[in-house]
Short mmCIF file of C-alpha atoms and ligand atoms in Angstrom, two decimals:
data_model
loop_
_atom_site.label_atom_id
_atom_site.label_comp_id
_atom_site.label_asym_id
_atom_site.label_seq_id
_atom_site.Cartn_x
_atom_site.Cartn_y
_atom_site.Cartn_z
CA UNK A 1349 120.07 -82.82 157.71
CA UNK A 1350 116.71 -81.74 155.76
CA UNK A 1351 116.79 -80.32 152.42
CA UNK A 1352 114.29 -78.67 150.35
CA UNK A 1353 114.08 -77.53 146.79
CA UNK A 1354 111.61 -75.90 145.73
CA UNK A 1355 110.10 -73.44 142.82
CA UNK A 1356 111.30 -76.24 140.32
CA UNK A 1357 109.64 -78.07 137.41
CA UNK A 1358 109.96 -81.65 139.44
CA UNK A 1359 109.95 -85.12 137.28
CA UNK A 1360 107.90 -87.39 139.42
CA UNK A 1361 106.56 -91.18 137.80
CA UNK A 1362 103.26 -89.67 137.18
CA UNK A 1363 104.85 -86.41 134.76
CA UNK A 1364 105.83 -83.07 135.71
CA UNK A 1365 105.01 -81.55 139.40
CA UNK A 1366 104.62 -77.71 139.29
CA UNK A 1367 104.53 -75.86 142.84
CA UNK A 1368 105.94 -78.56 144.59
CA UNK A 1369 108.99 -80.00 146.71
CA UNK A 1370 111.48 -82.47 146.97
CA UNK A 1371 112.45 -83.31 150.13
CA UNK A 1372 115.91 -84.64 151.19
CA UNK A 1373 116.97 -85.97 154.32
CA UNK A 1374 121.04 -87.45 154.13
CA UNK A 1375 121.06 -89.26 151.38
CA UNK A 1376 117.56 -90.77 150.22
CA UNK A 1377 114.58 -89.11 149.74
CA UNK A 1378 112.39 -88.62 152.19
CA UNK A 1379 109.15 -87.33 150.10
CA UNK A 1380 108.12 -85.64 146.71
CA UNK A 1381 105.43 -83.27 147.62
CA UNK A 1382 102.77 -81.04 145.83
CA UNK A 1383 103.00 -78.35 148.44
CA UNK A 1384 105.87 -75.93 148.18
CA UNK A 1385 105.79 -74.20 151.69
CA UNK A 1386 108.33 -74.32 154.00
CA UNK A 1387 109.45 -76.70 156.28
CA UNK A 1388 110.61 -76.09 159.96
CA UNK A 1389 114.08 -77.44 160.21
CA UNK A 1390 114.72 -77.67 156.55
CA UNK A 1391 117.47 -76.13 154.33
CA UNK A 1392 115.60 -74.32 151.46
CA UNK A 1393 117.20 -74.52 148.12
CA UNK A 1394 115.27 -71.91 145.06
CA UNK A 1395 115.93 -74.03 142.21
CA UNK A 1396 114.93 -70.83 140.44
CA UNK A 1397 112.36 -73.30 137.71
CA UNK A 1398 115.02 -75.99 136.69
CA UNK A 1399 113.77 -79.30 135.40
CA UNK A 1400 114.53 -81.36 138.52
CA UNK A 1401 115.25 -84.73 137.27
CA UNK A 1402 116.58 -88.55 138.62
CA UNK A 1403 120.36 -88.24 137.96
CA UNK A 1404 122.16 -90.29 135.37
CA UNK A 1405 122.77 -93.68 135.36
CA UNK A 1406 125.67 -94.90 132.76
CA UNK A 1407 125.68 -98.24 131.66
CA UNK A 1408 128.75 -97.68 129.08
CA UNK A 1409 131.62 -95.72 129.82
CA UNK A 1410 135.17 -95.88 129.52
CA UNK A 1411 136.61 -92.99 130.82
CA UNK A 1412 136.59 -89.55 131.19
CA UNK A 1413 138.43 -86.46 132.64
CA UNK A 1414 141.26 -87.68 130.61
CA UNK A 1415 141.42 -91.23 132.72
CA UNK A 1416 140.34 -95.01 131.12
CA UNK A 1417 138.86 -97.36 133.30
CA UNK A 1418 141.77 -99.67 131.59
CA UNK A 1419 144.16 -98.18 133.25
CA UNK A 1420 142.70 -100.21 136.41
CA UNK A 1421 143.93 -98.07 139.25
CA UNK A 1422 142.02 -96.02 141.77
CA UNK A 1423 143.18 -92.85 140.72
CA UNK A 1424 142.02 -93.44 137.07
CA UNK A 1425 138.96 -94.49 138.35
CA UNK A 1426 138.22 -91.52 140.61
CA UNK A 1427 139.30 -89.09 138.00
CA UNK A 1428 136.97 -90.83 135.09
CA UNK A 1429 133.96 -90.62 137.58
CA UNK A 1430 134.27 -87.40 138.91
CA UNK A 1431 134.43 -85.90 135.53
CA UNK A 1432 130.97 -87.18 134.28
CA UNK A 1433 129.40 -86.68 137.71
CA UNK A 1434 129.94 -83.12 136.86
CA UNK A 1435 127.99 -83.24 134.10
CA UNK A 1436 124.96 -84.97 135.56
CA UNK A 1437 126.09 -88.93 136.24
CA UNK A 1438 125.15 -90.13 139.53
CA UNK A 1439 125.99 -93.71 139.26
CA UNK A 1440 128.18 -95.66 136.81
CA UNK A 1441 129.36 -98.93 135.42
CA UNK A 1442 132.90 -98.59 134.51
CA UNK A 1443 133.90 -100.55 131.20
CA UNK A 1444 136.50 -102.21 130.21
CA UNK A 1445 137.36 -102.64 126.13
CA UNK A 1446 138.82 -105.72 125.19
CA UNK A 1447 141.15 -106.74 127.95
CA UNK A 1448 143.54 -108.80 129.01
CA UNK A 1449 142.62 -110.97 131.99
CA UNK A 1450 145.64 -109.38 134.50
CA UNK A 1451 144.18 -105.74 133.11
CA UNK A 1452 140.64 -107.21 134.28
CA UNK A 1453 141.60 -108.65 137.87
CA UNK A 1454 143.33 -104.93 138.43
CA UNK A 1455 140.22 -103.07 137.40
CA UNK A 1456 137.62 -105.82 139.35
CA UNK A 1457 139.72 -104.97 142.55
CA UNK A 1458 139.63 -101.31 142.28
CA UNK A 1459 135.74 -101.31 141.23
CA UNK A 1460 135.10 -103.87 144.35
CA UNK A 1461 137.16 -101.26 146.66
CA UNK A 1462 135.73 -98.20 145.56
CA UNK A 1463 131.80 -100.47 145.68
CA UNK A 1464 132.81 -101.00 149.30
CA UNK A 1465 132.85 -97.20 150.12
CA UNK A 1466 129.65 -95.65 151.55
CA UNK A 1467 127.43 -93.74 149.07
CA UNK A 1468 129.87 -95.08 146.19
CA UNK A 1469 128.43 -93.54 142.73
CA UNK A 1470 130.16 -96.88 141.40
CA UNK A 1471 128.16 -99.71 140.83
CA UNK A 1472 130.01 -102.19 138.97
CA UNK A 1473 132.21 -103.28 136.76
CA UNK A 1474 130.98 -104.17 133.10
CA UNK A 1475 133.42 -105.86 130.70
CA UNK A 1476 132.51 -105.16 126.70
CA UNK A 1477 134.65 -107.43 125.44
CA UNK A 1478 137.07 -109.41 124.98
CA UNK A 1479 134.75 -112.34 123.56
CA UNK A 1480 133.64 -111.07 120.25
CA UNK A 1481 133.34 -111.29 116.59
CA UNK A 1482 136.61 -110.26 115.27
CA UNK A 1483 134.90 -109.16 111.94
CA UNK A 1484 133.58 -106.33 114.08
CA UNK A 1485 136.03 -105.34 116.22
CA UNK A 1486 135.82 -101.54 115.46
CA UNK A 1487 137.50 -99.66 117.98
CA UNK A 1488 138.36 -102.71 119.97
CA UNK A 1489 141.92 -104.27 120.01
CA UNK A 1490 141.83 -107.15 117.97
CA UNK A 1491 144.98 -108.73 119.77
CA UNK A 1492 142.30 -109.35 123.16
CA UNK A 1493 139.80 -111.01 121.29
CA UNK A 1494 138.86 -114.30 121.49
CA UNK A 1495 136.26 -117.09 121.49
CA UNK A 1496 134.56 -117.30 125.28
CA UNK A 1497 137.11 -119.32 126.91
CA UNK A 1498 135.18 -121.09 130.37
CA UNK A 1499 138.81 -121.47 131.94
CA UNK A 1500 139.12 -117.48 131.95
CA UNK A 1501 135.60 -116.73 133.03
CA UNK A 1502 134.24 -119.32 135.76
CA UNK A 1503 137.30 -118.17 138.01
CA UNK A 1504 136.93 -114.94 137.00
CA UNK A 1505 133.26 -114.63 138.22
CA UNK A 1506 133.98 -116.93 141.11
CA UNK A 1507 136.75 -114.82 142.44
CA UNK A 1508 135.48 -111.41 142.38
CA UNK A 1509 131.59 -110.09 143.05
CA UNK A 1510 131.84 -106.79 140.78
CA UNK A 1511 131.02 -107.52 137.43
CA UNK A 1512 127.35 -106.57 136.57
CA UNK A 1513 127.40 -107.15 132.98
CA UNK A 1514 129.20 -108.86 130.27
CA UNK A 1515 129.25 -108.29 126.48
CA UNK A 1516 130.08 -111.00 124.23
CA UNK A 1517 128.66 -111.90 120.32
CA UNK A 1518 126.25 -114.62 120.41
CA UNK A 1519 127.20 -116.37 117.06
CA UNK A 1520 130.50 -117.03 118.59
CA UNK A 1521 131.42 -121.24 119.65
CA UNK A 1522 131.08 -121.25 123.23
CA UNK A 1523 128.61 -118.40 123.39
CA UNK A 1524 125.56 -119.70 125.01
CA UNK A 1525 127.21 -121.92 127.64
CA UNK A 1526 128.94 -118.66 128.70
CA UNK A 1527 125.25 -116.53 128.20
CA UNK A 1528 123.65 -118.98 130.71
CA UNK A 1529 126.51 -119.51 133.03
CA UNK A 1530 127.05 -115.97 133.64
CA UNK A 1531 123.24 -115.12 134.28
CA UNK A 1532 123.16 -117.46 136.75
CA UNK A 1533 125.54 -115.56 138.46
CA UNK A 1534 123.43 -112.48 138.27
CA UNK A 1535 125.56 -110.82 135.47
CA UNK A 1536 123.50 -109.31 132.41
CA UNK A 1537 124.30 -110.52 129.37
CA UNK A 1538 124.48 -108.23 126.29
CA UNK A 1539 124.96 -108.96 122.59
CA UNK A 1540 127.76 -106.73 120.98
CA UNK A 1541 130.41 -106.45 118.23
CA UNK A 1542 128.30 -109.28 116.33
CA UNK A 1543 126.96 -110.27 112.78
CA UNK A 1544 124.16 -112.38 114.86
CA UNK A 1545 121.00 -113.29 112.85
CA UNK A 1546 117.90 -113.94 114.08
CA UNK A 1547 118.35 -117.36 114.86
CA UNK A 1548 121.41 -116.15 116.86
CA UNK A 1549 119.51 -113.35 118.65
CA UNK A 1550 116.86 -115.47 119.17
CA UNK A 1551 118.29 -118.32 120.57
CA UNK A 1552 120.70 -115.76 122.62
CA UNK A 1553 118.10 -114.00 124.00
CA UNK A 1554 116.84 -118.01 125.33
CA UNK A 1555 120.44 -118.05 127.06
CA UNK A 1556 120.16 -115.16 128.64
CA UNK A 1557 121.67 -112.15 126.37
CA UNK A 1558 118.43 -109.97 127.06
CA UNK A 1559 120.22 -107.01 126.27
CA UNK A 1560 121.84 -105.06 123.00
CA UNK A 1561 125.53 -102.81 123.47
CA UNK A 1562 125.52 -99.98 121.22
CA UNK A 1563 122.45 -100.73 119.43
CA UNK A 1564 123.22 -100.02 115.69
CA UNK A 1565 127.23 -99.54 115.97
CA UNK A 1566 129.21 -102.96 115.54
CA UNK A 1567 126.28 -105.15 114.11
CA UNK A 1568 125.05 -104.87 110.85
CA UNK A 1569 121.55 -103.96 109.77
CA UNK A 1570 119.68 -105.31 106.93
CA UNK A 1571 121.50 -106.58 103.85
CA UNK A 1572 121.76 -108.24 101.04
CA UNK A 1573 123.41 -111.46 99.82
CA UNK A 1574 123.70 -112.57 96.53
CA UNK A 1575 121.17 -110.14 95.40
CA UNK A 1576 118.49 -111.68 98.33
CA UNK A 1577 117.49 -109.64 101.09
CA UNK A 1578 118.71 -110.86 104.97
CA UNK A 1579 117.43 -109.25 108.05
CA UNK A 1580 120.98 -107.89 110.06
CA UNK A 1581 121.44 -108.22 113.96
CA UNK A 1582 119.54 -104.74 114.13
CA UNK A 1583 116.00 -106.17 112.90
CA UNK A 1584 116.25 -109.72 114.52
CA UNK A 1585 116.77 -106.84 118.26
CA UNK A 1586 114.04 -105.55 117.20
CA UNK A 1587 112.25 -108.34 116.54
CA UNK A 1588 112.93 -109.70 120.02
CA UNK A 1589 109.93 -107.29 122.05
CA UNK A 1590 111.71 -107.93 125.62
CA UNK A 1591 115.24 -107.04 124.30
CA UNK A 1592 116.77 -103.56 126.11
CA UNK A 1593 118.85 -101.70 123.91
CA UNK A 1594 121.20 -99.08 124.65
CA UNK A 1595 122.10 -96.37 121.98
CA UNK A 1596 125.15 -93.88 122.37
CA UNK A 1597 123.01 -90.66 122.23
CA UNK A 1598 125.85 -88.19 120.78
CA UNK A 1599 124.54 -87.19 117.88
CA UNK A 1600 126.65 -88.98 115.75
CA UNK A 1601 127.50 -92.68 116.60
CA UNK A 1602 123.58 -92.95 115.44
CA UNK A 1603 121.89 -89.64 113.43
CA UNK A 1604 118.96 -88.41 115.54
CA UNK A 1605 116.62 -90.10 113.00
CA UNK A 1606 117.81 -93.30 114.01
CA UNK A 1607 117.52 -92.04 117.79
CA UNK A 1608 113.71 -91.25 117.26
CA UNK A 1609 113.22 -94.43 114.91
CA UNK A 1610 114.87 -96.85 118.04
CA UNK A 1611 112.48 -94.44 120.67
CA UNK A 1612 109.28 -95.03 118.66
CA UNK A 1613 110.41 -98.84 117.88
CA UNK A 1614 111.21 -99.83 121.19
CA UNK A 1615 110.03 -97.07 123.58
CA UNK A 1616 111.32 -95.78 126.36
CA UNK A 1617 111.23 -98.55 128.63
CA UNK A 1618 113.46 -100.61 126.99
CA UNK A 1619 115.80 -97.99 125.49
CA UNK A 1620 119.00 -96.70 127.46
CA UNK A 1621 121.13 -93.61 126.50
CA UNK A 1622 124.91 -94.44 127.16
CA UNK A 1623 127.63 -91.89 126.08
CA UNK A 1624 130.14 -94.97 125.39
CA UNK A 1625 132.45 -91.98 126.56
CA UNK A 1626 136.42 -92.30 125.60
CA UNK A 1627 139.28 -90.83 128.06
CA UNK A 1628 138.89 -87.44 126.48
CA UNK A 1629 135.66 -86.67 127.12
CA UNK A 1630 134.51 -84.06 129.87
CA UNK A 1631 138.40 -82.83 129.65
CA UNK A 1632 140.97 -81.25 127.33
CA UNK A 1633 142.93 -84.61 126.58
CA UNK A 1634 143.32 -85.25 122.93
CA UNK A 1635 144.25 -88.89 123.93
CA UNK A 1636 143.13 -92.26 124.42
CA UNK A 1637 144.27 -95.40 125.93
CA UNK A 1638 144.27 -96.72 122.89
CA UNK A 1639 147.22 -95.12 121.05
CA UNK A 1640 144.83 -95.53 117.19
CA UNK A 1641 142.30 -93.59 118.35
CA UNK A 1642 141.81 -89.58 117.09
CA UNK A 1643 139.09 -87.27 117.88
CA UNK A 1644 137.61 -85.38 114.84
CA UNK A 1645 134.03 -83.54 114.49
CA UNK A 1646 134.10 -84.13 118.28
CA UNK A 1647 133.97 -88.07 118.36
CA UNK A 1648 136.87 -90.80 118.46
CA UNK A 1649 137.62 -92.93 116.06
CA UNK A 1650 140.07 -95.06 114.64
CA UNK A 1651 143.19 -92.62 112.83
CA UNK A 1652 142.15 -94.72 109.66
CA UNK A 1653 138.79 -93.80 109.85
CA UNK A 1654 137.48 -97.33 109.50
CA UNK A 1655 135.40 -97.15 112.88
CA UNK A 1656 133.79 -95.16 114.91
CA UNK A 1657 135.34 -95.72 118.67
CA UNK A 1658 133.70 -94.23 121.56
CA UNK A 1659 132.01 -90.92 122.19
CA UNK A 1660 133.61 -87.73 124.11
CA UNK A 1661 129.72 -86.85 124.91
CA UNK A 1662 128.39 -86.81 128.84
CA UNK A 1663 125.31 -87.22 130.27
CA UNK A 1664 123.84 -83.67 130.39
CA UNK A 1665 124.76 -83.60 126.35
CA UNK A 1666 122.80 -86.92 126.20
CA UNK A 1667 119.78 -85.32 127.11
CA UNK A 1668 120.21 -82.15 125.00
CA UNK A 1669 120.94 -83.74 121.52
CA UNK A 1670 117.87 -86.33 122.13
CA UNK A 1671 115.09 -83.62 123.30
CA UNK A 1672 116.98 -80.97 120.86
CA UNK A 1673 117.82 -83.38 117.64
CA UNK A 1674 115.51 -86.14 117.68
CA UNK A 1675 112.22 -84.11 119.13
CA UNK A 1676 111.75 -86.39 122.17
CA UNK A 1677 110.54 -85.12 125.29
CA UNK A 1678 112.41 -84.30 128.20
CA UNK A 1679 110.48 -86.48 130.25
CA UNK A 1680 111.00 -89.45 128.20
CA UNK A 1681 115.01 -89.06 127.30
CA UNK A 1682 115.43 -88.39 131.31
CA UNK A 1683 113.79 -91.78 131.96
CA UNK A 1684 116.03 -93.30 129.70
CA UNK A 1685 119.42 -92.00 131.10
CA UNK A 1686 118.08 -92.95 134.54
CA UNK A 1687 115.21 -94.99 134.74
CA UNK A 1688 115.39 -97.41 132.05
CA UNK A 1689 119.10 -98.29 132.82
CA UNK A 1690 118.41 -98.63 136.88
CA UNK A 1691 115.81 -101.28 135.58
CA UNK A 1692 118.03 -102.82 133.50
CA UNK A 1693 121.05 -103.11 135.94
CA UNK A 1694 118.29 -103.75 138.96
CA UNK A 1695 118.87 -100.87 141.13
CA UNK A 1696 115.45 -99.59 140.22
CA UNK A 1697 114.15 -100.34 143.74
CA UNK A 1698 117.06 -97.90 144.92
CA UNK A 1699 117.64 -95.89 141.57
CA UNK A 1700 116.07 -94.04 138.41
CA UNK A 1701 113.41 -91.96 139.68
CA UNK A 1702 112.11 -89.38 142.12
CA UNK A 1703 110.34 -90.59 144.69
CA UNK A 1704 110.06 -91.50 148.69
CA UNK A 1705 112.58 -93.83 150.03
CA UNK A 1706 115.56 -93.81 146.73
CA UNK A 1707 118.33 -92.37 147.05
CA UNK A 1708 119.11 -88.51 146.88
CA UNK A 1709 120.26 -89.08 143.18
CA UNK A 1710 118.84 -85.55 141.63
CA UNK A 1711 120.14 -82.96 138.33
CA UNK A 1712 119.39 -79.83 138.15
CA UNK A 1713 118.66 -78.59 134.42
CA UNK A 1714 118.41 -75.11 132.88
CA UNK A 1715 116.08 -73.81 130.31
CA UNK A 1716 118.76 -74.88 127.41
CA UNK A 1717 119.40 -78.20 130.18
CA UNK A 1718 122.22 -77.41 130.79
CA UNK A 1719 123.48 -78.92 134.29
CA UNK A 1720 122.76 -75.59 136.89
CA UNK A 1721 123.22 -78.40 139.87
CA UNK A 1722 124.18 -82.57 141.00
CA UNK A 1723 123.17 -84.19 144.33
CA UNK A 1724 124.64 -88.06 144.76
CA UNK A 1725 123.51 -89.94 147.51
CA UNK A 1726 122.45 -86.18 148.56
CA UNK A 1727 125.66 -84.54 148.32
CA UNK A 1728 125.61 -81.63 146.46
CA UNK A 1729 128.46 -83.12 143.72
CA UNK A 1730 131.59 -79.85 144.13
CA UNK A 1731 132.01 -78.00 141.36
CA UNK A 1732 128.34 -78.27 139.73
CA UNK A 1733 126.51 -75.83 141.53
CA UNK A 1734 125.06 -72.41 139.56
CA UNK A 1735 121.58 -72.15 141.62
CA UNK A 1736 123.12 -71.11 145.23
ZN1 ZN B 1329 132.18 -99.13 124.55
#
């Protein structure tokens, strides 16, 4: 089947196509054109001017629709997906908190079956946790954590072929045998939940931890010691010019100054927007699989309020609180909630932008972007449609 929107505002890698098309044929696209006129044969969709954009790809999430990816069963799963595809997601990287290694093997074989499906929006499985700096847990359970253990991961890695990427603080013994091991076997290693200095970052990034979870939440910034001035985790990233970061984009895990200070520091190409989403977001739940966490001024944290501990935001509010808050424009905070993070997972020769030959991963925004329409892998994703 051939489908063709047209009398949109179309996002192409050179900027924004007016009077144009994109062209669809089952699920990859088959050409972005300048010409709008129509084609014999093809299904023509008015997109009535919406910003036509690459759809989402999330890099941190835990849950969603009232589901956590913890939970490790295919239901969960489904549930937790389908509820942020509805708000723009096209592809995802489940994640796991702090687990135990029976909680891990359940959720690797649900993410491999679901993987195995055709046109799966799931990608992988990414693991934040459980090898971290206990001194900055936050919202993680400080019963899973642990120094990297090589008896838990080798067989881990050499028993299952979902896991993408794997979070783990740098300064920790053990830390760069298990950076290098698992990039050799293709899994993207991220510093998180770390006091790292720049010695640590530095020497990480050397073993392979290339990448920064939560940029700013669960590291510490600059500080000082003894009345002397030390750079935090935060500087030495930035420090580090072929370091990705990823920043939850909600508004409040990071204030939209910080948002446009990270966007003018390290750009778009190496900055991701992640919602770090809990359970609860894109549904009514007031719970989360972790029994301390609340939701107040519409984020989670822990019911102490010590930490900060996940976000209930989704993609399509990503977008809005970045271009609305922190003055960045819509071209640029759509590349990083699609293009960046296909680049930094490597699916960007499938994924993350308009254009001949990747997949029919396309949103739909309104004026105020909100989500007027989803296509995955072409599909027109049930439930999001306002255009037709
Ligand atoms: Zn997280």
């Amino acid at each position: 089947m051939l489908t063709q929107i047209v009398n949109a505002r179309i996002l192409t890698p050179g900027g924004w196509l007016k009077n144009g098309s994109v062209l669809i044929r089952d699920n990859k696209i088959l050409e972005v054109t300048n010409c709008d006129l129509p084609i014999v044969g093809a299904k023509m969709i008015d997109a009535k001017d919406s910003y036509i954009i690459p759809g989402g790809i999330e890099i941190h999430a835990h849950g969603g629709g009232g589901r956590d990816f913890m939970e490790g069963t295919e239901e969960a799963f489904r549930t937790a997906v389908k509820a942020h595809m509805m708000h723009g997601t096209t592809s995802i990287f489940p994640t796991l908190s702090s687990s135990t290694m029976p909680m891990i093997y359940a959720a690797a074989r649900t993410t491999e079956q679901l993987m195995s499906e055709p046109n799966s929006p799931v990608l992988g499985l990414h693991l934040e946790g459980h090898y971290f700096n206990l001194n900055m847990a936050g919202g993680q359970m400080p019963e899973n954590i642990k120094y990297p253990d090589p008896t838990e991961y080798i067989p881990l890695l050499e028993n299952t072929s979902c896991i993408k990427r794997w979070d783990a603080a740098p300064e920790l013994p053990g830390a760069m045998q298990f950076g290098k091991y698992i990039t050799s076997k293709g899994v993207l290693a991220s510093v998180g939940h770390t006091q790292a200095e720049f010695e640590d970052i530095y020497t990480g990034f050397h073993a392979g931890f290339t990448h920064a979870t939560h940029f700013y939440n669960a590291m510490p910034g600059f500080h000082k010691r003894k009345g002397y001035k030390n750079e935090g985790t935060v500087e030495s990233i930035y420090l580090m010019d072929d370091m990705t970061v990823e920043v939850v984009a909600d508004g409040i895990h990071v204030p939209p100054t910080i948002l446009r200070l990270v966007y003018k520091i390290k750009g778009v190409e190496k900055t991701a927007l992640i919602t770090d989403a809990l359970a609860c977001a894109a549904s009514d739940s007031k719970e989360a699989f972790d029994p301390r966490v609340i939701i107040e001024d519409g984020v989670c944290k822990l019911a102490d309020r010590s930490a900060l501990a996940g976000s209930v935001a989704t993609m399509d509010r990503l977008i809005r609180t970045v271009v609305q808050k922190a003055d960045i424009p819509l071209a640029d905070a759509s590349r990083m909630v699609s293009e960046t993070p296909a680049r930094i997972m490597g699916v960007i020769d499938r994924k993350g932008t308009l254009e001949k030959g990747k997949d029919a991963d396309i949103m739909a925004l309104d004026n105020d972007l909100n989500v007027r329409a989803v296509w995955a892998m072409g599909e027109l994703v049930e439930g999001t449609n306002t255009l037709f």
